[in-house]
PDB file of C-alpha atoms and ligand atoms in Angstrom:
ATOM      1  CA  MET A   1     -53.836 -11.108 -94.440  1.00 91.00           C
ATOM      2  CA  PRO A   2     -56.733 -13.027 -92.779  1.00 96.00           C
ATOM      3  CA  THR A   3     -57.274 -16.583 -93.947  1.00 98.00           C
ATOM      4  CA  VAL A   4     -60.773 -17.790 -94.685  1.00 98.00           C
ATOM      5  CA  HIS A   5     -61.828 -21.330 -95.362  1.00 98.00           C
ATOM      6  CA  VAL A   6     -64.473 -22.160 -97.963  1.00 99.00           C
ATOM      7  CA  LEU A   7     -66.007 -25.565 -97.180  1.00 99.00           C
ATOM      8  CA  ASN A   8     -68.182 -27.625 -99.517  1.00 99.00           C
ATOM      9  CA  GLY A   9     -70.259 -30.696 -98.708  1.00 98.00           C
ATOM     10  CA  PRO A  10     -71.348 -33.819-100.496  1.00 98.00           C
ATOM     11  CA  ASN A  11     -71.870 -34.065-104.229  1.00 98.00           C
ATOM     12  CA  LEU A  12     -70.534 -30.570-104.905  1.00 98.00           C
ATOM     13  CA  ASN A  13     -67.512 -32.255-106.482  1.00 98.00           C
ATOM     14  CA  LEU A  14     -69.964 -33.138-109.293  1.00 96.00           C
ATOM     15  CA  LEU A  15     -70.910 -29.542-110.080  1.00 98.00           C
ATOM     16  CA  GLY A  16     -71.078 -28.977-113.799  1.00 96.00           C
ATOM     17  CA  GLN A  17     -72.318 -32.547-114.410  1.00 95.00           C
ATOM     18  CA  ARG A  18     -74.895 -32.785-111.591  1.00 93.00           C
ATOM     19  CA  GLN A  19     -78.447 -31.642-112.341  1.00 94.00           C
ATOM     20  CA  PRO A  20     -77.269 -28.632-114.407  1.00 94.00           C
ATOM     21  CA  GLU A  21     -80.880 -27.383-114.638  1.00 94.00           C
ATOM     22  CA  ILE A  22     -80.662 -26.732-110.864  1.00 95.00           C
ATOM     23  CA  TYR A  23     -76.941 -26.172-110.192  1.00 96.00           C
ATOM     24  CA  GLY A  24     -75.693 -24.808-113.528  1.00 93.00           C
ATOM     25  CA  THR A  25     -72.630 -25.738-115.526  1.00 95.00           C
ATOM     26  CA  THR A  26     -69.911 -24.053-113.476  1.00 97.00           C
ATOM     27  CA  THR A  27     -67.586 -26.609-111.883  1.00 98.00           C
ATOM     28  CA  LEU A  28     -66.309 -26.553-108.328  1.00 98.00           C
ATOM     29  CA  ALA A  29     -62.769 -25.906-109.719  1.00 98.00           C
ATOM     30  CA  ASP A  30     -64.192 -22.772-111.444  1.00 98.00           C
ATOM     31  CA  ILE A  31     -65.770 -21.637-108.149  1.00 98.00           C
ATOM     32  CA  GLU A  32     -62.487 -22.272-106.323  1.00 98.00           C
ATOM     33  CA  ALA A  33     -60.526 -20.157-108.854  1.00 98.00           C
ATOM     34  CA  ASP A  34     -63.109 -17.331-108.552  1.00 98.00           C
ATOM     35  CA  CYS A  35     -62.989 -17.465-104.748  1.00 98.00           C
ATOM     36  CA  ILE A  36     -59.161 -17.225-104.731  1.00 98.00           C
ATOM     37  CA  ALA A  37     -59.313 -14.255-107.159  1.00 98.00           C
ATOM     38  CA  THR A  38     -62.022 -12.516-105.128  1.00 98.00           C
ATOM     39  CA  GLY A  39     -60.035 -13.159-101.943  1.00 98.00           C
ATOM     40  CA  ARG A  40     -56.981 -11.573-103.533  1.00 97.00           C
ATOM     41  CA  ASP A  41     -59.054  -8.439-104.358  1.00 97.00           C
ATOM     42  CA  LEU A  42     -60.425  -8.315-100.828  1.00 97.00           C
ATOM     43  CA  GLY A  43     -57.121  -8.980 -99.037  1.00 96.00           C
ATOM     44  CA  LEU A  44     -58.178 -12.430 -97.878  1.00 98.00           C
ATOM     45  CA  GLU A  45     -56.229 -15.677 -98.252  1.00 98.00           C
ATOM     46  CA  VAL A  46     -58.803 -18.247 -99.385  1.00 98.00           C
ATOM     47  CA  ARG A  47     -58.373 -21.969 -98.742  1.00 98.00           C
ATOM     48  CA  PHE A  48     -60.960 -24.153-100.438  1.00 98.00           C
ATOM     49  CA  PHE A  49     -62.124 -27.670 -99.449  1.00 98.00           C
ATOM     50  CA  GLN A  50     -64.757 -30.244-100.402  1.00 98.00           C
ATOM     51  CA  SER A  51     -65.747 -33.541 -98.748  1.00 98.00           C
ATOM     52  CA  ASN A  52     -68.495 -36.056 -99.208  1.00 98.00           C
ATOM     53  CA  HIS A  53     -68.155 -37.180 -95.579  1.00 98.00           C
ATOM     54  CA  GLU A  54     -69.814 -35.562 -92.567  1.00 98.00           C
ATOM     55  CA  GLY A  55     -66.974 -36.418 -90.133  1.00 98.00           C
ATOM     56  CA  ALA A  56     -64.385 -35.042 -92.521  1.00 98.00           C
ATOM     57  CA  LEU A  57     -66.320 -31.764 -92.700  1.00 99.00           C
ATOM     58  CA  VAL A  58     -66.497 -31.645 -88.876  1.00 99.00           C
ATOM     59  CA  GLU A  59     -62.691 -32.095 -88.805  1.00 98.00           C
ATOM     60  CA  LEU A  60     -62.198 -29.396 -91.446  1.00 98.00           C
ATOM     61  CA  ILE A  61     -64.204 -26.998 -89.184  1.00 98.00           C
ATOM     62  CA  HIS A  62     -61.940 -28.015 -86.254  1.00 98.00           C
ATOM     63  CA  THR A  63     -58.929 -27.162 -88.366  1.00 98.00           C
ATOM     64  CA  ALA A  64     -60.539 -23.809 -89.222  1.00 98.00           C
ATOM     65  CA  ARG A  65     -60.631 -23.076 -85.448  1.00 98.00           C
ATOM     66  CA  GLN A  66     -56.798 -22.913 -85.612  1.00 97.00           C
ATOM     67  CA  GLU A  67     -56.267 -21.532 -89.114  1.00 98.00           C
ATOM     68  CA  ALA A  68     -59.211 -19.427 -90.271  1.00 98.00           C
ATOM     69  CA  ALA A  69     -60.621 -16.021 -89.265  1.00 98.00           C
ATOM     70  CA  GLY A  70     -63.921 -16.834 -90.993  1.00 98.00           C
ATOM     71  CA  ILE A  71     -65.780 -19.610 -92.811  1.00 99.00           C
ATOM     72  CA  VAL A  72     -67.950 -19.763 -95.941  1.00 99.00           C
ATOM     73  CA  ILE A  73     -69.803 -23.083 -96.029  1.00 99.00           C
ATOM     74  CA  ASN A  74     -72.059 -24.829 -98.472  1.00 98.00           C
ATOM     75  CA  PRO A  75     -72.927 -27.906 -96.402  1.00 98.00           C
ATOM     76  CA  ALA A  76     -75.044 -29.276 -99.284  1.00 98.00           C
ATOM     77  CA  ALA A  77     -77.395 -32.062 -98.086  1.00 98.00           C
ATOM     78  CA  PHE A  78     -75.873 -31.985 -94.573  1.00 98.00           C
ATOM     79  CA  THR A  79     -77.449 -28.547 -94.206  1.00 98.00           C
ATOM     80  CA  HIS A  80     -80.751 -30.245 -93.586  1.00 98.00           C
ATOM     81  CA  THR A  81     -79.585 -33.099 -91.380  1.00 98.00           C
ATOM     82  CA  SER A  82     -76.374 -32.451 -89.487  1.00 98.00           C
ATOM     83  CA  VAL A  83     -76.364 -31.468 -85.833  1.00 98.00           C
ATOM     84  CA  ALA A  84     -72.685 -32.461 -85.839  1.00 98.00           C
ATOM     85  CA  ILE A  85     -71.792 -29.753 -88.390  1.00 99.00           C
ATOM     86  CA  LEU A  86     -73.879 -27.226 -86.480  1.00 99.00           C
ATOM     87  CA  ASP A  87     -72.083 -28.131 -83.256  1.00 98.00           C
ATOM     88  CA  ALA A  88     -68.668 -27.882 -84.885  1.00 99.00           C
ATOM     89  CA  LEU A  89     -69.541 -24.454 -86.304  1.00 99.00           C
ATOM     90  CA  SER A  90     -70.787 -23.390 -82.878  1.00 98.00           C
ATOM     91  CA  ALA A  91     -67.295 -24.103 -81.540  1.00 98.00           C
ATOM     92  CA  PHE A  92     -65.816 -21.750 -84.158  1.00 98.00           C
ATOM     93  CA  ASP A  93     -65.423 -18.143 -82.979  1.00 97.00           C
ATOM     94  CA  GLY A  94     -65.300 -16.158 -86.245  1.00 98.00           C
ATOM     95  CA  PRO A  95     -68.032 -15.216 -88.707  1.00 98.00           C
ATOM     96  CA  VAL A  96     -69.756 -17.949 -90.712  1.00 98.00           C
ATOM     97  CA  ILE A  97     -71.663 -17.396 -93.946  1.00 99.00           C
ATOM     98  CA  GLU A  98     -73.863 -20.227 -95.328  1.00 99.00           C
ATOM     99  CA  VAL A  99     -74.191 -20.499 -99.120  1.00 98.00           C
ATOM    100  CA  HIS A 100     -76.494 -22.455-101.377  1.00 98.00           C
ATOM    101  CA  LEU A 101     -76.265 -22.288-105.147  1.00 98.00           C
ATOM    102  CA  SER A 102     -79.976 -23.005-105.547  1.00 98.00           C
ATOM    103  CA  ASN A 103     -82.847 -21.232-103.821  1.00 98.00           C
ATOM    104  CA  VAL A 104     -83.568 -23.936-101.286  1.00 98.00           C
ATOM    105  CA  HIS A 105     -86.829 -22.168-100.289  1.00 98.00           C
ATOM    106  CA  LYS A 106     -88.210 -22.709-103.762  1.00 97.00           C
ATOM    107  CA  ARG A 107     -87.552 -26.438-103.591  1.00 97.00           C
ATOM    108  CA  GLU A 108     -88.781 -29.461-101.562  1.00 97.00           C
ATOM    109  CA  SER A 109     -89.920 -28.664 -98.038  1.00 97.00           C
ATOM    110  CA  PHE A 110     -87.164 -30.798 -96.467  1.00 96.00           C
ATOM    111  CA  ARG A 111     -84.662 -28.258 -97.890  1.00 98.00           C
ATOM    112  CA  HIS A 112     -86.377 -25.377 -96.087  1.00 98.00           C
ATOM    113  CA  ARG A 113     -84.903 -26.395 -92.723  1.00 98.00           C
ATOM    114  CA  SER A 114     -81.210 -25.658 -92.125  1.00 98.00           C
ATOM    115  CA  PHE A 115     -79.416 -26.694 -88.915  1.00 98.00           C
ATOM    116  CA  VAL A 116     -76.435 -24.602 -90.023  1.00 98.00           C
ATOM    117  CA  SER A 117     -78.554 -21.437 -90.166  1.00 98.00           C
ATOM    118  CA  LEU A 118     -78.876 -21.628 -86.385  1.00 98.00           C
ATOM    119  CA  ARG A 119     -75.166 -20.630 -86.286  1.00 98.00           C
ATOM    120  CA  ALA A 120     -74.637 -18.743 -89.566  1.00 98.00           C
ATOM    121  CA  ASP A 121     -74.208 -14.982 -89.426  1.00 98.00           C
ATOM    122  CA  GLY A 122     -75.574 -14.718 -92.947  1.00 98.00           C
ATOM    123  CA  VAL A 123     -77.241 -16.958 -95.506  1.00 98.00           C
ATOM    124  CA  ILE A 124     -77.090 -16.621 -99.290  1.00 98.00           C
ATOM    125  CA  ALA A 125     -79.290 -18.884-101.499  1.00 98.00           C
ATOM    126  CA  GLY A 126     -80.295 -18.896-105.097  1.00 98.00           C
ATOM    127  CA  CYS A 127     -77.517 -16.639-106.451  1.00 98.00           C
ATOM    128  CA  GLY A 128     -75.608 -19.517-108.113  1.00 97.00           C
ATOM    129  CA  PRO A 129     -71.787 -19.395-107.989  1.00 98.00           C
ATOM    130  CA  GLN A 130     -72.002 -15.620-107.337  1.00 98.00           C
ATOM    131  CA  GLY A 131     -73.200 -16.574-103.844  1.00 98.00           C
ATOM    132  CA  TYR A 132     -69.643 -17.508-102.903  1.00 98.00           C
ATOM    133  CA  ASP A 133     -68.360 -14.144-104.086  1.00 98.00           C
ATOM    134  CA  LEU A 134     -71.059 -12.330-102.113  1.00 98.00           C
ATOM    135  CA  ALA A 135     -70.265 -14.437 -99.035  1.00 98.00           C
ATOM    136  CA  LEU A 136     -66.556 -13.586 -99.214  1.00 98.00           C
ATOM    137  CA  ARG A 137     -67.388  -9.854 -99.548  1.00 98.00           C
ATOM    138  CA  ARG A 138     -69.594 -10.112 -96.449  1.00 98.00           C
ATOM    139  CA  LEU A 139     -66.899 -11.983 -94.526  1.00 98.00           C
ATOM    140  CA  ALA A 140     -64.308  -9.324 -95.466  1.00 98.00           C
ATOM    141  CA  LEU A 141     -66.645  -6.618 -94.121  1.00 97.00           C
ATOM    142  CA  LEU A 142     -67.338  -8.509 -90.896  1.00 97.00           C
ATOM    143  CA  LEU A 143     -63.634  -9.273 -90.355  1.00 97.00           C
ATOM    144  CA  ASP A 144     -62.715  -5.688 -91.041  1.00 92.00           C
ATOM    145  CA  ALA A 145     -65.360  -4.447 -88.581  1.00 75.00           C
ATOM    146  CA  GLY A 146     -64.094  -6.934 -85.969  1.00 62.00           C
ATOM    147  CA  GLY A 147     -60.412  -6.075 -86.463  1.00 48.00           C
TER     148      GLY A 147
HETATM  149  C1  DQA B 201     -77.316 -27.051-102.010  1.00 82.69           C
HETATM  150  C2  DQA B 201     -78.804 -27.263-101.677  1.00 82.69           C
HETATM  151  C3  DQA B 201     -78.961 -28.557-100.924  1.00 82.69           C
HETATM  152  O1  DQA B 201     -80.348 -28.751-100.575  1.00 82.69           O
HETATM  153  C4  DQA B 201     -78.489 -29.754-101.711  1.00 82.69           C
HETATM  154  O2  DQA B 201     -78.583 -30.939-100.964  1.00 82.69           O
HETATM  155  C5  DQA B 201     -77.152 -29.576-102.288  1.00 82.69           C
HETATM  156  C6  DQA B 201     -76.714 -28.254-102.744  1.00 82.69           C
HETATM  157  C7  DQA B 201     -77.124 -25.840-102.974  1.00 82.69           C
HETATM  158  O3  DQA B 201     -75.956 -25.380-103.081  1.00 82.69           O
HETATM  159  O4  DQA B 201     -78.091 -25.337-103.563  1.00 82.69           O
HETATM  160  O5  DQA B 201     -76.398 -30.535-102.464  1.00 82.69           O
HETATM  161  O6  DQA B 201     -76.612 -26.797-100.837  1.00 82.69           O
END
């Protein structure tokens, strides 16, 4: 069964409490449980991580090089700033899907630029927590096509 890593960036640990008018009331623990259940349906083993630190996310991507066939990543604010995360993802061989809960294109202009999109094979924004489910379904398809 292929393993996929779902990586989450800064402040996503506060989902459910943080700006619910933008991010909703679903917690990150709820999203993790849904991802694991979706993975089970799709024949994927899902491992789920969150960090508020850029370097820790870079190291999680390095770990994924050894352990994961594909990555789903919501880099949160680092989406718009981090060449280091882009470079780490560029050193990962499998498919990468970028997810944002909110529609970043409907928000401030600084959120319209994504460094991560330069590497991502697909981008899902504005679908709320369902975006993770859609991303896993896309990864399963890409991994199946590749295998
Ligand atoms: C986000 C969008 C980012 O612009 C923001 O910094 C986040 C969350 C989203 O999921 O909508 O923290 O990635």
